[in-house]
Amino acid sequence: MTNRRAFIAGLAGLPFATGPLAAIAQGSVRALAMPPLLDATRDRHFRLTAQKGKTDFTGLGGGETWGFNQSFLGPTLRLPAGASTQAQIDNTLSEKISVHWHGMLIPGEVDGGPHQTIEPGTTWFPELDLTQPPATLWYHSHVHGDTGRQVQRGLAGVIHVDDGRDDARGLPISYGVDDLTLVLQDRRFDRQGRIDYGLSMPDQMMGFMGNVILVNGQLGTQAVVPRGIVRLRLLNGSNARIYPLSFSDRREMHLIATDSGYLNQPVAIESLVIAPGERYEVLVDFSGGEAGTLVSSANPNQMMGGMMGGASTAGGSFVVVPFGVDARLPARILEIPADLGGVLPDGEARSVNTRQITLDMPMGMGMMMRRSNDRFAINGQSFDMGRIDLSLSKGATEIWQVSSNMMMHPFHVHGVRFQVLAENGKKPSIQNSGWKDTVLVNGRVDILVSFEQTADRANPFMYHCHILEHEDGGMMAQFTVT
Ligand SMILES: [Cu+2]
């Protein structure tokens, strides 16, 4: 371990790049661990306790972290599709938190947004009645102004909505064997190995950028997979970093699901861009027995970093996680299934109300110097807990034309799934062809969205940028559905 400690200590100041992380993986390879699985499909009840802990990510000592039922991040919840589950969330921390069920189609009063905070020492009992198809969702804190810091400390976890029919679909279902959950997060650590969330001016502007990557809260690990088809459920749980992912040997990934569920059939792709808040599921063929490495190229938002003075120094590609094949592990699926049974959006824009949504960045240093939760805006207005921005009728369908300026923004809407009609006037990319709840806006994206879940004035739904520093800074708005 001495070498590894010294090595990591030597990383300080180096750009986030392939070399150092690859060397960590070679020097001291640990197997990647999955988050513990909390299966509520039988009991239809689960309990999460938000708690303090200590985590040593780097071998340098470490420091205080937060998690659910553990010291950092939370368990993977397996919840039944088409049934109701009773949740219990205990907050043992010394500040208020919330637990937003990102991607769940449930009413505003149980959505876990900024209006449903859980005070220290108290418990929240939301009933989660899931009428939606199977999907990989996630949960995270969503306290206005504190989301970035609380998620950075560890208040996040993954959800598998499961209808029990994946085996019949020919999909891998063995948790942690051929069905892997991968939470991608970047972090910075200080010399004691404590999470460093000090925000520089470029961080406040562009969103927080770490210089090392954690997968499921672990640094420098290797995933070990069977000699067969392996399913990767990818979550970008980072505050701001966008990952353009591919395998270093250019092997195909077979896209099977977007944020809100399955495609009708797998689509082979070589690369996949995953923005904060998004989930994608892919199948990867390891039946040839060859190891592979999932890599990311530079954050595309950093390419514009020159304007912020030096933010672009962290360019270049880097290792996300290497995969080794262990032929002793059971390989249950040996072929990519032909049909997934997902029902795709119909791609037709009906004649409905159209709205323009602009994601506004601060203009100039004067704006940047303002108080921190009112620098960013949507349609010219910073988020205000007391102001309802839109009032919609239950069952309404609308086209939202969402525009970004200066940089890319992942746009998330609570309580719905939507279809992408167009990206900059063109047919959406393959990765945006399925049901989504978060979409990366680079210019203009048109979405078609139906509002089926209710949200009253006391418990409105949010729509916001999922770069958490932008969200905390006011790039968020709220709507009712009645
Ligand atoms: Cu943004």
GROMACS .gro file of C-alpha atoms and ligand atoms in nm:
model
  483
    1MET     CA    1   0.000   0.000   0.000
    2THR     CA    2   0.292   0.235   0.063
    3ASN     CA    3   0.362   0.271  -0.306
    4ARG     CA    4   0.001   0.340  -0.385
    5ARG     CA    5  -0.022   0.604  -0.112
    6ALA     CA    6   0.287   0.778  -0.237
    7PHE     CA    7   0.164   0.751  -0.588
    8ILE     CA    8  -0.173   0.907  -0.517
    9ALA     CA    9  -0.011   1.182  -0.314
   10GLY     CA   10   0.195   1.256  -0.624
   11LEU     CA   11  -0.119   1.312  -0.828
   12ALA     CA   12  -0.183   1.653  -0.683
   13GLY     CA   13  -0.191   1.909  -0.957
   14LEU     CA   14  -0.178   1.661  -1.243
   15PRO     CA   15  -0.445   1.685  -1.507
   16PHE     CA   16  -0.721   1.431  -1.488
   17ALA     CA   17  -0.595   1.191  -1.752
   18THR     CA   18  -0.540   0.831  -1.850
   19GLY     CA   19  -0.193   0.774  -1.710
   20PRO     CA   20  -0.230   0.816  -1.335
   21LEU     CA   21  -0.562   0.638  -1.304
   22ALA     CA   22  -0.454   0.350  -1.524
   23ALA     CA   23  -0.144   0.312  -1.309
   24ILE     CA   24  -0.352   0.300  -0.992
   25ALA     CA   25  -0.558   0.023  -1.140
   26GLN     CA   26  -0.246  -0.173  -1.235
   27GLY     CA   27  -0.066  -0.112  -0.909
   28SER     CA   28  -0.332  -0.223  -0.668
   29VAL     CA   29  -0.633  -0.370  -0.836
   30ARG     CA   30  -0.936  -0.413  -0.620
   31ALA     CA   31  -1.258  -0.557  -0.755
   32LEU     CA   32  -1.532  -0.300  -0.801
   33ALA     CA   33  -1.807  -0.350  -0.543
   34MET     CA   34  -2.173  -0.285  -0.611
   35PRO     CA   35  -2.382  -0.078  -0.372
   36PRO     CA   36  -2.567  -0.318  -0.135
   37LEU     CA   37  -2.895  -0.435  -0.288
   38LEU     CA   38  -3.210  -0.347  -0.093
   39ASP     CA   39  -3.481  -0.555  -0.256
   40ALA     CA   40  -3.829  -0.430  -0.166
   41THR     CA   41  -4.018  -0.619  -0.437
   42ARG     CA   42  -4.159  -0.871  -0.188
   43ASP     CA   43  -4.206  -0.669   0.133
   44ARG     CA   44  -4.299  -0.348  -0.050
   45HIS     CA   45  -4.134  -0.156   0.226
   46PHE     CA   46  -3.786  -0.013   0.267
   47ARG     CA   47  -3.605   0.210   0.511
   48LEU     CA   48  -3.324   0.455   0.441
   49THR     CA   49  -3.131   0.627   0.719
   50ALA     CA   50  -2.940   0.938   0.619
   51GLN     CA   51  -2.625   0.921   0.829
   52LYS     CA   52  -2.276   1.049   0.883
   53GLY     CA   53  -1.974   0.827   0.833
   54LYS     CA   54  -1.608   0.831   0.745
   55THR     CA   55  -1.466   0.721   0.411
   56ASP     CA   56  -1.103   0.686   0.307
   57PHE     CA   57  -1.121   0.688  -0.073
   58THR     CA   58  -0.752   0.745  -0.144
   59GLY     CA   59  -0.556   0.577   0.135
   60LEU     CA   60  -0.455   0.920   0.265
   61GLY     CA   61  -0.686   0.918   0.568
   62GLY     CA   62  -1.022   1.040   0.448
   63GLY     CA   63  -1.291   1.233   0.629
   64GLU     CA   64  -1.659   1.276   0.696
   65THR     CA   65  -1.897   1.156   0.429
   66TRP     CA   66  -2.272   1.104   0.419
   67GLY     CA   67  -2.478   0.816   0.299
   68PHE     CA   68  -2.797   0.618   0.341
   69ASN     CA   69  -2.759   0.311   0.566
   70GLN     CA   70  -2.380   0.338   0.516
   71SER     CA   71  -2.104   0.597   0.514
   72PHE     CA   72  -2.117   0.705   0.147
   73LEU     CA   73  -2.398   0.683  -0.110
   74GLY     CA   74  -2.693   0.450  -0.049
   75PRO     CA   75  -2.811   0.100  -0.136
   76THR     CA   76  -2.954   0.010  -0.476
   77LEU     CA   77  -3.330  -0.008  -0.426
   78ARG     CA   78  -3.515  -0.274  -0.623
   79LEU     CA   79  -3.879  -0.165  -0.638
   80PRO     CA   80  -4.177  -0.337  -0.801
   81ALA     CA   81  -4.328  -0.186  -1.116
   82GLY     CA   82  -4.706  -0.171  -1.102
   83ALA     CA   83  -4.724  -0.172  -0.723
   84SER     CA   84  -4.702   0.058  -0.427
   85THR     CA   85  -4.404   0.059  -0.189
   86GLN     CA   86  -4.393   0.225   0.152
   87ALA     CA   87  -4.071   0.414   0.214
   88GLN     CA   88  -3.933   0.535   0.546
   89ILE     CA   89  -3.650   0.789   0.550
   90ASP     CA   90  -3.488   0.881   0.881
   91ASN     CA   91  -3.270   1.189   0.889
   92THR     CA   92  -3.001   1.146   1.157
   93LEU     CA   93  -2.791   1.430   1.013
   94SER     CA   94  -2.776   1.772   1.175
   95GLU     CA   95  -2.925   1.960   0.881
   96LYS     CA   96  -3.236   1.927   0.669
   97ILE     CA   97  -3.221   1.707   0.361
   98SER     CA   98  -3.469   1.579   0.106
   99VAL     CA   99  -3.488   1.261  -0.100
  100HIS     CA  100  -3.600   1.322  -0.457
  101TRP     CA  101  -3.700   1.014  -0.656
  102HIS     CA  102  -3.549   1.117  -0.988
  103GLY     CA  103  -3.752   0.965  -1.272
  104MET     CA  104  -4.046   0.839  -1.068
  105LEU     CA  105  -4.389   0.920  -1.207
  106ILE     CA  106  -4.555   1.003  -0.876
  107PRO     CA  107  -4.744   1.307  -0.737
  108GLY     CA  108  -4.567   1.623  -0.624
  109GLU     CA  109  -4.635   1.559  -0.255
  110VAL     CA  110  -4.407   1.251  -0.254
  111ASP     CA  111  -4.156   1.372  -0.516
  112GLY     CA  112  -3.896   1.474  -0.256
  113GLY     CA  113  -3.814   1.811  -0.409
  114PRO     CA  114  -3.719   2.131  -0.224
  115HIS     CA  115  -4.067   2.161  -0.064
  116GLN     CA  116  -4.050   1.816   0.102
  117THR     CA  117  -3.752   1.860   0.328
  118ILE     CA  118  -3.685   1.624   0.617
  119GLU     CA  119  -3.576   1.813   0.929
  120PRO     CA  120  -3.291   1.675   1.145
  121GLY     CA  121  -3.410   1.395   1.372
  122THR     CA  122  -3.734   1.343   1.183
  123THR     CA  123  -3.874   1.075   0.953
  124TRP     CA  124  -4.057   1.094   0.619
  125PHE     CA  125  -4.300   0.824   0.505
  126PRO     CA  126  -4.374   0.866   0.133
  127GLU     CA  127  -4.578   0.599  -0.043
  128LEU     CA  128  -4.432   0.529  -0.386
  129ASP     CA  129  -4.701   0.397  -0.618
  130LEU     CA  130  -4.519   0.304  -0.938
  131THR     CA  131  -4.736   0.263  -1.246
  132GLN     CA  132  -4.440   0.307  -1.481
  133PRO     CA  133  -4.243   0.052  -1.684
  134PRO     CA  134  -3.910  -0.095  -1.563
  135ALA     CA  135  -3.624   0.155  -1.561
  136THR     CA  136  -3.308   0.257  -1.380
  137LEU     CA  137  -3.383   0.564  -1.169
  138TRP     CA  138  -3.203   0.728  -0.880
  139TYR     CA  139  -3.256   0.918  -0.559
  140HIS     CA  140  -3.069   1.217  -0.423
  141SER     CA  141  -3.107   1.515  -0.193
  142HIS     CA  142  -3.270   1.823  -0.346
  143VAL     CA  143  -3.263   2.100  -0.083
  144HIS     CA  144  -3.260   2.433  -0.261
  145GLY     CA  145  -2.917   2.591  -0.246
  146ASP     CA  146  -2.758   2.282  -0.088
  147THR     CA  147  -2.811   2.008  -0.346
  148GLY     CA  148  -2.457   2.030  -0.486
  149ARG     CA  149  -2.291   2.000  -0.144
  150GLN     CA  150  -2.522   1.728  -0.012
  151VAL     CA  151  -2.491   1.509  -0.323
  152GLN     CA  152  -2.114   1.563  -0.325
  153ARG     CA  153  -2.100   1.431   0.034
  154GLY     CA  154  -2.285   1.117  -0.069
  155LEU     CA  155  -2.662   1.157  -0.049
  156ALA     CA  156  -2.749   0.959  -0.362
  157GLY     CA  157  -2.832   0.606  -0.472
  158VAL     CA  158  -2.973   0.400  -0.759
  159ILE     CA  159  -3.322   0.252  -0.807
  160HIS     CA  160  -3.414  -0.044  -1.026
  161VAL     CA  161  -3.783  -0.047  -1.110
  162ASP     CA  162  -3.842  -0.415  -1.182
  163ASP     CA  163  -4.142  -0.598  -1.328
  164GLY     CA  164  -3.989  -0.946  -1.280
  165ARG     CA  165  -3.984  -1.012  -1.656
  166ASP     CA  166  -3.622  -0.934  -1.746
  167ASP     CA  167  -3.535  -1.302  -1.755
  168ALA     CA  168  -3.804  -1.355  -2.019
  169ARG     CA  169  -3.661  -1.058  -2.212
  170GLY     CA  170  -3.325  -1.240  -2.225
  171LEU     CA  171  -3.154  -0.974  -2.016
  172PRO     CA  172  -2.886  -1.024  -1.750
  173ILE     CA  173  -3.045  -1.013  -1.402
  174SER     CA  174  -2.778  -1.129  -1.156
  175TYR     CA  175  -2.702  -0.821  -0.950
  176GLY     CA  176  -2.331  -0.752  -0.943
  177VAL     CA  177  -2.247  -1.054  -1.161
  178ASP     CA  178  -2.383  -0.984  -1.511
  179ASP     CA  179  -2.608  -0.690  -1.415
  180LEU     CA  180  -2.378  -0.410  -1.299
  181THR     CA  181  -2.480  -0.077  -1.151
  182LEU     CA  182  -2.219   0.193  -1.216
  183VAL     CA  183  -2.247   0.532  -1.044
  184LEU     CA  184  -2.004   0.775  -1.210
  185GLN     CA  185  -1.891   1.070  -0.998
  186ASP     CA  186  -1.589   1.296  -1.007
  187ARG     CA  187  -1.432   1.434  -0.692
  188ARG     CA  188  -1.136   1.633  -0.564
  189PHE     CA  189  -0.953   1.536  -0.247
  190ASP     CA  190  -0.733   1.740  -0.020
  191ARG     CA  191  -0.398   1.617   0.117
  192GLN     CA  192  -0.573   1.426   0.394
  193GLY     CA  193  -0.794   1.254   0.139
  194ARG     CA  194  -1.105   1.445   0.241
  195ILE     CA  195  -1.363   1.544  -0.021
  196ASP     CA  196  -1.286   1.899  -0.130
  197TYR     CA  197  -1.593   2.091  -0.244
  198GLY     CA  198  -1.436   2.434  -0.243
  199LEU     CA  199  -1.587   2.611  -0.543
  200SER     CA  200  -1.359   2.836  -0.744
  201MET     CA  201  -1.511   3.104  -0.964
  202PRO     CA  202  -1.491   2.873  -1.272
  203ASP     CA  203  -1.655   2.594  -1.066
  204GLN     CA  204  -1.939   2.826  -0.977
  205MET     CA  205  -1.977   2.923  -1.340
  206MET     CA  206  -1.922   2.590  -1.518
  207GLY     CA  207  -2.020   2.357  -1.235
  208PHE     CA  208  -1.790   2.154  -1.008
  209MET     CA  209  -1.519   1.951  -1.182
  210GLY     CA  210  -1.326   1.684  -0.996
  211ASN     CA  211  -0.985   1.550  -1.096
  212VAL     CA  212  -1.045   1.185  -1.008
  213ILE     CA  213  -1.335   0.955  -1.088
  214LEU     CA  214  -1.519   0.735  -0.841
  215VAL     CA  215  -1.730   0.442  -0.955
  216ASN     CA  216  -1.980   0.341  -0.686
  217GLY     CA  217  -1.779   0.555  -0.447
  218GLN     CA  218  -1.454   0.366  -0.518
  219LEU     CA  219  -1.128   0.482  -0.668
  220GLY     CA  220  -0.905   0.275  -0.897
  221THR     CA  221  -1.101  -0.049  -0.911
  222GLN     CA  222  -1.161  -0.308  -1.181
  223ALA     CA  223  -1.495  -0.469  -1.263
  224VAL     CA  224  -1.479  -0.847  -1.294
  225VAL     CA  225  -1.739  -0.995  -1.529
  226PRO     CA  226  -1.838  -1.337  -1.663
  227ARG     CA  227  -1.756  -1.455  -2.015
  228GLY     CA  228  -2.090  -1.354  -2.163
  229ILE     CA  229  -2.324  -1.062  -2.215
  230VAL     CA  230  -2.301  -0.806  -1.935
  231ARG     CA  231  -2.552  -0.533  -1.860
  232LEU     CA  232  -2.426  -0.196  -1.742
  233ARG     CA  233  -2.670   0.039  -1.574
  234LEU     CA  234  -2.491   0.372  -1.597
  235LEU     CA  235  -2.581   0.669  -1.379
  236ASN     CA  236  -2.407   1.002  -1.409
  237GLY     CA  237  -2.428   1.109  -1.045
  238SER     CA  238  -2.167   1.385  -1.090
  239ASN     CA  239  -2.247   1.745  -1.007
  240ALA     CA  240  -2.149   1.882  -1.348
  241ARG     CA  241  -1.919   1.659  -1.553
  242ILE     CA  242  -2.045   1.520  -1.884
  243TYR     CA  243  -1.887   1.186  -1.988
  244PRO     CA  244  -1.853   1.097  -2.358
  245LEU     CA  245  -1.811   0.721  -2.301
  246SER     CA  246  -1.670   0.446  -2.521
  247PHE     CA  247  -1.462   0.129  -2.492
  248SER     CA  248  -1.093   0.178  -2.563
  249ASP     CA  249  -1.102  -0.107  -2.819
  250ARG     CA  250  -1.411   0.053  -2.979
  251ARG     CA  251  -1.623  -0.252  -2.902
  252GLU     CA  252  -1.993  -0.199  -2.944
  253MET     CA  253  -2.230  -0.116  -2.666
  254HIS     CA  254  -2.589  -0.224  -2.725
  255LEU     CA  255  -2.818   0.045  -2.594
  256ILE     CA  256  -3.125  -0.112  -2.432
  257ALA     CA  257  -3.271   0.159  -2.209
  258THR     CA  258  -3.275   0.535  -2.169
  259ASP     CA  259  -3.377   0.725  -1.851
  260SER     CA  260  -3.738   0.609  -1.836
  261GLY     CA  261  -3.717   0.255  -1.968
  262TYR     CA  262  -3.649   0.009  -2.247
  263LEU     CA  263  -3.616   0.072  -2.618
  264ASN     CA  264  -3.815  -0.164  -2.841
  265GLN     CA  265  -3.491  -0.332  -2.948
  266PRO     CA  266  -3.119  -0.295  -2.873
  267VAL     CA  267  -2.922  -0.049  -3.085
  268ALA     CA  268  -2.546  -0.092  -3.134
  269ILE     CA  269  -2.348   0.223  -3.060
  270GLU     CA  270  -1.978   0.300  -3.022
  271SER     CA  271  -2.011   0.599  -2.795
  272LEU     CA  272  -2.257   0.742  -2.550
  273VAL     CA  273  -2.265   1.086  -2.394
  274ILE     CA  274  -2.402   1.080  -2.040
  275ALA     CA  275  -2.481   1.409  -1.869
  276PRO     CA  276  -2.552   1.469  -1.499
  277GLY     CA  277  -2.880   1.308  -1.393
  278GLU     CA  278  -2.906   1.080  -1.697
  279ARG     CA  279  -2.916   0.698  -1.693
  280TYR     CA  280  -2.844   0.462  -1.979
  281GLU     CA  281  -2.839   0.084  -1.989
  282VAL     CA  282  -2.613  -0.097  -2.233
  283LEU     CA  283  -2.521  -0.460  -2.300
  284VAL     CA  284  -2.155  -0.536  -2.363
  285ASP     CA  285  -2.032  -0.862  -2.512
  286PHE     CA  286  -1.751  -1.023  -2.310
  287SER     CA  287  -1.813  -1.370  -2.453
  288GLY     CA  288  -1.478  -1.359  -2.636
  289GLY     CA  289  -1.305  -1.344  -2.298
  290GLU     CA  290  -1.116  -1.025  -2.377
  291ALA     CA  291  -1.077  -0.758  -2.115
  292GLY     CA  292  -1.202  -0.411  -2.200
  293THR     CA  293  -1.179  -0.059  -2.064
  294LEU     CA  294  -1.457   0.196  -2.042
  295VAL     CA  295  -1.306   0.537  -2.109
  296SER     CA  296  -1.434   0.891  -2.122
  297SER     CA  297  -1.313   1.179  -2.330
  298ALA     CA  298  -1.297   1.530  -2.190
  299ASN     CA  299  -1.601   1.707  -2.058
  300PRO     CA  300  -1.740   1.887  -2.366
  301ASN     CA  301  -1.834   2.188  -2.152
  302GLN     CA  302  -1.465   2.233  -2.070
  303MET     CA  303  -1.373   2.285  -2.431
  304MET     CA  304  -1.525   2.628  -2.396
  305GLY     CA  305  -1.330   2.677  -2.076
  306GLY     CA  306  -1.085   2.920  -2.227
  307MET     CA  307  -1.322   3.202  -2.156
  308MET     CA  308  -1.303   3.121  -1.787
  309GLY     CA  309  -0.925   3.134  -1.782
  310GLY     CA  310  -0.754   2.799  -1.754
  311ALA     CA  311  -1.055   2.576  -1.692
  312SER     CA  312  -0.959   2.375  -2.000
  313THR     CA  313  -0.636   2.233  -1.856
  314ALA     CA  314  -0.810   1.912  -1.757
  315GLY     CA  315  -0.852   1.793  -2.115
  316GLY     CA  316  -0.786   1.449  -2.255
  317SER     CA  317  -0.943   1.111  -2.209
  318PHE     CA  318  -0.926   0.899  -1.895
  319VAL     CA  319  -1.017   0.557  -1.766
  320VAL     CA  320  -1.362   0.523  -1.610
  321VAL     CA  321  -1.337   0.155  -1.521
  322PRO     CA  322  -1.144  -0.142  -1.664
  323PHE     CA  323  -1.321  -0.478  -1.703
  324GLY     CA  324  -1.154  -0.812  -1.650
  325VAL     CA  325  -1.317  -1.141  -1.752
  326ASP     CA  326  -1.334  -1.431  -1.508
  327ALA     CA  327  -1.452  -1.745  -1.691
  328ARG     CA  328  -1.542  -1.906  -1.357
  329LEU     CA  329  -1.829  -1.662  -1.311
  330PRO     CA  330  -2.166  -1.787  -1.440
  331ALA     CA  331  -2.240  -1.650  -1.789
  332ARG     CA  332  -2.613  -1.682  -1.826
  333ILE     CA  333  -2.680  -1.466  -2.133
  334LEU     CA  334  -2.472  -1.533  -2.445
  335GLU     CA  335  -2.663  -1.338  -2.709
  336ILE     CA  336  -2.796  -0.987  -2.741
  337PRO     CA  337  -3.176  -1.022  -2.732
  338ALA     CA  338  -3.359  -0.919  -3.051
  339ASP     CA  339  -3.664  -0.766  -2.886
  340LEU     CA  340  -3.705  -0.576  -2.559
  341GLY     CA  341  -4.074  -0.496  -2.573
  342GLY     CA  342  -4.031  -0.130  -2.482
  343VAL     CA  343  -4.283   0.106  -2.638
  344LEU     CA  344  -4.101   0.394  -2.803
  345PRO     CA  345  -4.236   0.747  -2.813
  346ASP     CA  346  -4.440   0.795  -3.129
  347GLY     CA  347  -4.226   1.079  -3.264
  348GLU     CA  348  -4.529   1.279  -3.373
  349ALA     CA  349  -4.572   1.637  -3.260
  350ARG     CA  350  -4.940   1.683  -3.193
  351SER     CA  351  -5.095   2.024  -3.222
  352VAL     CA  352  -5.049   2.137  -2.866
  353ASN     CA  353  -4.935   2.440  -2.671
  354THR     CA  354  -4.572   2.532  -2.737
  355ARG     CA  355  -4.353   2.704  -2.480
  356GLN     CA  356  -4.003   2.851  -2.492
  357ILE     CA  357  -3.775   2.771  -2.199
  358THR     CA  358  -3.437   2.944  -2.190
  359LEU     CA  359  -3.158   2.838  -1.954
  360ASP     CA  360  -2.983   3.161  -1.863
  361MET     CA  361  -2.621   3.208  -1.758
  362PRO     CA  362  -2.497   3.515  -1.573
  363MET     CA  363  -2.371   3.784  -1.807
  364GLY     CA  364  -2.047   3.941  -1.693
  365MET     CA  365  -1.868   3.963  -1.362
  366GLY     CA  366  -2.130   4.191  -1.207
  367MET     CA  367  -2.385   3.909  -1.223
  368MET     CA  368  -2.125   3.657  -1.104
  369MET     CA  369  -2.062   3.858  -0.786
  370ARG     CA  370  -2.427   3.848  -0.680
  371ARG     CA  371  -2.544   3.631  -0.396
  372SER     CA  372  -2.498   3.270  -0.482
  373ASN     CA  373  -2.854   3.145  -0.523
  374ASP     CA  374  -2.973   3.401  -0.770
  375ARG     CA  375  -2.715   3.417  -1.047
  376PHE     CA  376  -2.861   3.165  -1.286
  377ALA     CA  377  -3.212   3.175  -1.424
  378ILE     CA  378  -3.480   3.023  -1.644
  379ASN     CA  379  -3.662   3.263  -1.874
  380GLY     CA  380  -3.490   3.551  -1.699
  381GLN     CA  381  -3.599   3.463  -1.346
  382SER     CA  382  -3.396   3.297  -1.071
  383PHE     CA  383  -3.570   3.024  -0.872
  384ASP     CA  384  -3.808   3.142  -0.601
  385MET     CA  385  -3.966   2.885  -0.366
  386GLY     CA  386  -4.269   3.113  -0.331
  387ARG     CA  387  -4.339   3.169  -0.702
  388ILE     CA  388  -4.525   2.920  -0.924
  389ASP     CA  389  -4.385   2.963  -1.275
  390LEU     CA  390  -4.634   2.748  -1.466
  391SER     CA  391  -4.981   2.614  -1.389
  392LEU     CA  392  -5.075   2.316  -1.605
  393SER     CA  393  -5.387   2.106  -1.636
  394LYS     CA  394  -5.367   1.735  -1.561
  395GLY     CA  395  -5.351   1.547  -1.890
  396ALA     CA  396  -5.215   1.847  -2.084
  397THR     CA  397  -4.955   1.783  -2.352
  398GLU     CA  398  -4.706   2.052  -2.447
  399ILE     CA  399  -4.401   2.107  -2.663
  400TRP     CA  400  -4.119   2.274  -2.474
  401GLN     CA  401  -3.848   2.434  -2.684
  402VAL     CA  402  -3.554   2.440  -2.443
  403SER     CA  403  -3.258   2.662  -2.529
  404SER     CA  404  -2.915   2.687  -2.372
  405ASN     CA  405  -2.663   2.959  -2.406
  406MET     CA  406  -2.286   2.966  -2.353
  407MET     CA  407  -2.264   2.601  -2.250
  408MET     CA  408  -2.454   2.272  -2.244
  409HIS     CA  409  -2.712   2.214  -1.974
  410PRO     CA  410  -2.880   1.883  -1.879
  411PHE     CA  411  -3.249   1.974  -1.847
  412HIS     CA  412  -3.464   1.768  -1.607
  413VAL     CA  413  -3.839   1.779  -1.550
  414HIS     CA  414  -3.995   1.622  -1.239
  415GLY     CA  415  -4.300   1.398  -1.247
  416VAL     CA  416  -4.291   1.320  -1.620
  417ARG     CA  417  -4.119   1.128  -1.892
  418PHE     CA  418  -4.088   1.299  -2.227
  419GLN     CA  419  -3.987   1.237  -2.584
  420VAL     CA  420  -3.725   1.436  -2.768
  421LEU     CA  421  -3.876   1.565  -3.093
  422ALA     CA  422  -3.573   1.747  -3.229
  423GLU     CA  423  -3.220   1.856  -3.144
  424ASN     CA  424  -3.135   2.183  -3.317
  425GLY     CA  425  -3.410   2.117  -3.570
  426LYS     CA  426  -3.282   1.768  -3.655
  427LYS     CA  427  -3.408   1.422  -3.571
  428PRO     CA  428  -3.288   1.325  -3.222
  429SER     CA  429  -2.975   1.113  -3.180
  430ILE     CA  430  -3.017   0.741  -3.106
  431GLN     CA  431  -2.946   0.796  -2.738
  432ASN     CA  432  -3.234   1.044  -2.723
  433SER     CA  433  -3.478   0.827  -2.916
  434GLY     CA  434  -3.631   0.660  -2.610
  435TRP     CA  435  -3.823   0.795  -2.310
  436LYS     CA  436  -3.625   1.052  -2.116
  437ASP     CA  437  -3.657   1.265  -1.804
  438THR     CA  438  -3.329   1.451  -1.849
  439VAL     CA  439  -3.182   1.570  -2.179
  440LEU     CA  440  -2.857   1.748  -2.259
  441VAL     CA  441  -2.938   2.078  -2.428
  442ASN     CA  442  -2.666   2.205  -2.660
  443GLY     CA  443  -2.840   2.478  -2.855
  444ARG     CA  444  -3.205   2.386  -2.870
  445VAL     CA  445  -3.395   2.070  -2.785
  446ASP     CA  446  -3.770   2.031  -2.844
  447ILE     CA  447  -3.948   1.791  -2.613
  448LEU     CA  448  -4.305   1.663  -2.611
  449VAL     CA  449  -4.433   1.611  -2.261
  450SER     CA  450  -4.765   1.504  -2.107
  451PHE     CA  451  -4.847   1.597  -1.748
  452GLU     CA  452  -5.021   1.303  -1.584
  453GLN     CA  453  -4.916   1.341  -1.220
  454THR     CA  454  -5.067   1.606  -0.994
  455ALA     CA  455  -4.870   1.867  -0.802
  456ASP     CA  456  -5.038   2.139  -0.597
  457ARG     CA  457  -4.907   2.483  -0.494
  458ALA     CA  458  -4.762   2.347  -0.172
  459ASN     CA  459  -4.583   2.063  -0.355
  460PRO     CA  460  -4.500   2.179  -0.707
  461PHE     CA  461  -4.276   1.992  -0.952
  462MET     CA  462  -3.939   2.135  -1.056
  463TYR     CA  463  -3.778   2.181  -1.395
  464HIS     CA  464  -3.412   2.269  -1.384
  465CYS     CA  465  -3.058   2.232  -1.504
  466HIS     CA  466  -2.898   1.921  -1.349
  467ILE     CA  467  -2.557   2.085  -1.320
  468LEU     CA  468  -2.604   2.111  -0.947
  469GLU     CA  469  -2.418   2.441  -0.909
  470HIS     CA  470  -2.649   2.593  -1.171
  471GLU     CA  471  -2.956   2.448  -1.001
  472ASP     CA  472  -2.843   2.574  -0.660
  473GLY     CA  473  -2.766   2.909  -0.825
  474GLY     CA  474  -3.124   2.953  -0.945
  475MET     CA  475  -3.150   2.775  -1.284
  476MET     CA  476  -3.470   2.610  -1.168
  477ALA     CA  477  -3.843   2.682  -1.185
  478GLN     CA  478  -4.158   2.512  -1.061
  479PHE     CA  479  -4.500   2.414  -1.191
  480THR     CA  480  -4.830   2.283  -1.066
  481VAL     CA  481  -5.046   2.016  -1.232
  482THR     CA  482  -5.409   2.027  -1.124
  483CU      CU  483  -2.673   2.434  -1.639
   0.00000   0.00000   0.00000
